PDB file of C-alpha atoms in Angstrom:
ATOM      1  CA  GLN N  29      67.049-119.822  84.159  1.00  0.00           C
ATOM      2  CA  VAL N  30      63.857-118.140  85.120  1.00  0.00           C
ATOM      3  CA  GLN N  31      62.156-117.864  88.652  1.00  0.00           C
ATOM      4  CA  LEU N  32      58.628-117.201  89.158  1.00  0.00           C
ATOM      5  CA  VAL N  33      57.019-115.786  92.280  1.00  0.00           C
ATOM      6  CA  GLU N  34      53.158-116.147  92.709  1.00  0.00           C
ATOM      7  CA  SER N  35      50.696-114.351  94.682  1.00  0.00           C
ATOM      8  CA  GLY N  36      46.997-113.871  95.154  1.00  0.00           C
ATOM      9  CA  GLY N  37      45.500-117.087  96.159  1.00  0.00           C
ATOM     10  CA  GLY N  38      43.284-117.544  99.228  1.00  0.00           C
ATOM     11  CA  LEU N  39      39.923-118.715 100.282  1.00  0.00           C
ATOM     12  CA  VAL N  40      36.756-117.209  98.533  1.00  0.00           C
ATOM     13  CA  GLN N  41      33.150-118.074  98.620  1.00  0.00           C
ATOM     14  CA  ALA N  42      31.283-119.481  95.424  1.00  0.00           C
ATOM     15  CA  GLY N  43      30.604-116.656  93.060  1.00  0.00           C
ATOM     16  CA  GLY N  44      33.386-114.301  94.234  1.00  0.00           C
ATOM     17  CA  SER N  45      36.620-113.293  92.481  1.00  0.00           C
ATOM     18  CA  LEU N  46      40.441-113.509  93.139  1.00  0.00           C
ATOM     19  CA  ARG N  47      43.183-112.221  90.995  1.00  0.00           C
ATOM     20  CA  LEU N  48      46.511-113.959  90.689  1.00  0.00           C
ATOM     21  CA  SER N  49      49.882-112.587  89.868  1.00  0.00           C
ATOM     22  CA  CYS N  50      53.016-114.057  88.754  1.00  0.00           C
ATOM     23  CA  ALA N  51      56.345-112.181  88.372  1.00  0.00           C
ATOM     24  CA  ALA N  52      59.254-113.812  86.204  1.00  0.00           C
ATOM     25  CA  SER N  53      62.812-113.243  86.421  1.00  0.00           C
ATOM     26  CA  GLY N  54      64.996-113.751  83.400  1.00  0.00           C
ATOM     27  CA  SER N  55      64.592-113.008  80.042  1.00  0.00           C
ATOM     28  CA  SER N  56      63.546-114.173  76.537  1.00  0.00           C
ATOM     29  CA  ILE N  57      60.241-115.402  77.719  1.00  0.00           C
ATOM     30  CA  ASN N  58      57.593-116.773  75.228  1.00  0.00           C
ATOM     31  CA  VAL N  59      54.469-118.361  76.894  1.00  0.00           C
ATOM     32  CA  MET N  60      53.400-117.376  80.266  1.00  0.00           C
ATOM     33  CA  GLY N  61      50.153-118.923  81.827  1.00  0.00           C
ATOM     34  CA  TRP N  62      48.482-120.750  84.417  1.00  0.00           C
ATOM     35  CA  TYR N  63      48.026-124.528  85.334  1.00  0.00           C
ATOM     36  CA  ARG N  64      46.155-125.969  88.277  1.00  0.00           C
ATOM     37  CA  GLN N  65      46.019-129.289  90.266  1.00  0.00           C
ATOM     38  CA  ALA N  66      43.073-130.439  92.290  1.00  0.00           C
ATOM     39  CA  PRO N  67      43.783-133.397  94.963  1.00  0.00           C
ATOM     40  CA  GLY N  68      43.621-136.512  93.045  1.00  0.00           C
ATOM     41  CA  LYS N  69      43.843-134.922  89.649  1.00  0.00           C
ATOM     42  CA  GLN N  70      46.339-134.435  87.279  1.00  0.00           C
ATOM     43  CA  ARG N  71      47.803-130.803  86.464  1.00  0.00           C
ATOM     44  CA  GLU N  72      45.645-129.079  83.565  1.00  0.00           C
ATOM     45  CA  LEU N  73      45.972-126.041  81.664  1.00  0.00           C
ATOM     46  CA  VAL N  74      43.927-123.030  82.886  1.00  0.00           C
ATOM     47  CA  ALA N  75      44.869-120.427  80.378  1.00  0.00           C
ATOM     48  CA  THR N  76      48.068-119.438  78.618  1.00  0.00           C
ATOM     49  CA  SER N  77      49.428-116.215  76.829  1.00  0.00           C
ATOM     50  CA  SER N  78      51.823-115.881  73.903  1.00  0.00           C
ATOM     51  CA  ARG N  79      52.728-113.068  71.693  1.00  0.00           C
ATOM     52  CA  PHE N  80      49.794-114.206  69.202  1.00  0.00           C
ATOM     53  CA  VAL N  81      47.885-116.709  71.020  1.00  0.00           C
ATOM     54  CA  THR N  82      45.759-116.782  73.972  1.00  0.00           C
ATOM     55  CA  ARG N  83      44.338-120.236  75.177  1.00  0.00           C
ATOM     56  CA  TYR N  84      41.680-121.066  78.117  1.00  0.00           C
ATOM     57  CA  LYS N  85      40.297-124.307  79.600  1.00  0.00           C
ATOM     58  CA  ASP N  86      36.801-124.505  78.221  1.00  0.00           C
ATOM     59  CA  SER N  87      35.342-124.304  81.574  1.00  0.00           C
ATOM     60  CA  VAL N  88      36.828-121.284  82.445  1.00  0.00           C
ATOM     61  CA  LYS N  89      35.999-119.186  79.234  1.00  0.00           C
ATOM     62  CA  GLY N  90      33.949-116.128  80.084  1.00  0.00           C
ATOM     63  CA  ARG N  91      34.973-116.247  83.612  1.00  0.00           C
ATOM     64  CA  PHE N  92      38.658-116.045  83.751  1.00  0.00           C
ATOM     65  CA  THR N  93      40.834-113.691  82.035  1.00  0.00           C
ATOM     66  CA  ILE N  94      44.618-113.833  81.629  1.00  0.00           C
ATOM     67  CA  SER N  95      46.759-110.624  80.950  1.00  0.00           C
ATOM     68  CA  ARG N  96      50.548-109.918  80.650  1.00  0.00           C
ATOM     69  CA  ASP N  97      52.822-106.831  81.506  1.00  0.00           C
ATOM     70  CA  ASN N  98      55.704-107.498  79.407  1.00  0.00           C
ATOM     71  CA  ALA N  99      57.374-104.628  80.509  1.00  0.00           C
ATOM     72  CA  LYS N 100      57.329-106.174  84.060  1.00  0.00           C
ATOM     73  CA  ASN N 101      57.290-109.821  82.823  1.00  0.00           C
ATOM     74  CA  THR N 102      54.217-110.416  84.904  1.00  0.00           C
ATOM     75  CA  VAL N 103      51.171-112.336  84.103  1.00  0.00           C
ATOM     76  CA  TYR N 104      47.792-111.968  85.774  1.00  0.00           C
ATOM     77  CA  LEU N 105      44.725-114.309  86.269  1.00  0.00           C
ATOM     78  CA  GLN N 106      41.447-112.464  87.246  1.00  0.00           C
ATOM     79  CA  MET N 107      39.189-115.186  87.995  1.00  0.00           C
ATOM     80  CA  ASN N 108      35.415-114.305  88.167  1.00  0.00           C
ATOM     81  CA  SER N 109      32.231-116.357  89.328  1.00  0.00           C
ATOM     82  CA  LEU N 110      34.552-119.025  91.008  1.00  0.00           C
ATOM     83  CA  ASN N 111      32.719-122.319  92.123  1.00  0.00           C
ATOM     84  CA  PRO N 112      34.045-125.330  94.294  1.00  0.00           C
ATOM     85  CA  ASN N 113      35.339-127.108  90.882  1.00  0.00           C
ATOM     86  CA  ASP N 114      37.817-124.275  90.718  1.00  0.00           C
ATOM     87  CA  THR N 115      39.441-125.405  93.817  1.00  0.00           C
ATOM     88  CA  ALA N 116      43.253-126.161  93.273  1.00  0.00           C
ATOM     89  CA  VAL N 117      46.580-125.160  93.372  1.00  0.00           C
ATOM     90  CA  TYR N 118      47.264-122.980  90.811  1.00  0.00           C
ATOM     91  CA  TYR N 119      50.601-122.986  89.268  1.00  0.00           C
ATOM     92  CA  CYS N 120      52.350-120.239  87.136  1.00  0.00           C
ATOM     93  CA  MET N 121      54.643-121.256  83.984  1.00  0.00           C
ATOM     94  CA  ALA N 122      56.843-119.660  81.697  1.00  0.00           C
ATOM     95  CA  THR N 123      58.669-120.789  78.937  1.00  0.00           C
ATOM     96  CA  SER N 124      62.144-119.439  77.703  1.00  0.00           C
ATOM     97  CA  SER N 125      64.088-121.014  74.856  1.00  0.00           C
ATOM     98  CA  LEU N 126      63.520-124.864  75.225  1.00  0.00           C
ATOM     99  CA  TYR N 127      62.418-124.835  78.829  1.00  0.00           C
ATOM    100  CA  THR N 128      59.394-124.477  80.831  1.00  0.00           C
ATOM    101  CA  TYR N 129      59.657-123.191  84.482  1.00  0.00           C
ATOM    102  CA  TRP N 130      57.257-123.525  87.105  1.00  0.00           C
ATOM    103  CA  GLY N 131      56.318-121.465  90.121  1.00  0.00           C
ATOM    104  CA  GLN N 132      56.052-122.949  93.681  1.00  0.00           C
ATOM    105  CA  GLY N 133      51.949-123.065  93.270  1.00  0.00           C
ATOM    106  CA  THR N 134      49.132-120.700  95.220  1.00  0.00           C
ATOM    107  CA  GLN N 135      46.295-122.534  96.962  1.00  0.00           C
ATOM    108  CA  VAL N 136      42.720-121.353  95.691  1.00  0.00           C
ATOM    109  CA  THR N 137      39.978-122.458  97.782  1.00  0.00           C
ATOM    110  CA  VAL N 138      36.165-121.943  96.859  1.00  0.00           C
ATOM    111  CA  SER N 139      33.787-122.816  99.598  1.00  0.00           C
ATOM    112  CA  SER N 140      30.107-123.602  98.640  1.00  0.00           C
TER     113      SER N 140
END
């Protein structure tokens, strides 16, 4: 069983920055990352990180950076140059064995 605790969301003006953090309890964690869901839209991948591969949604490349502290089982998402299209609930995720676990979500709102 893996539990995820997120922090760092909030309200920011367009062009600003936010940093999300997600701490995982448990072991044998493989992939960690972030998804987001805007109102009326499906949940979508933002960025994920495994031992060998890092993936980003095309629209966030060059603006968002995912990083991990494996000793702390923590994943971060540094978000720069935010725009209103980035407004969503951001969910942390982690995979362990055959299961995918999700955090409770943290709201990110970007005002124009």
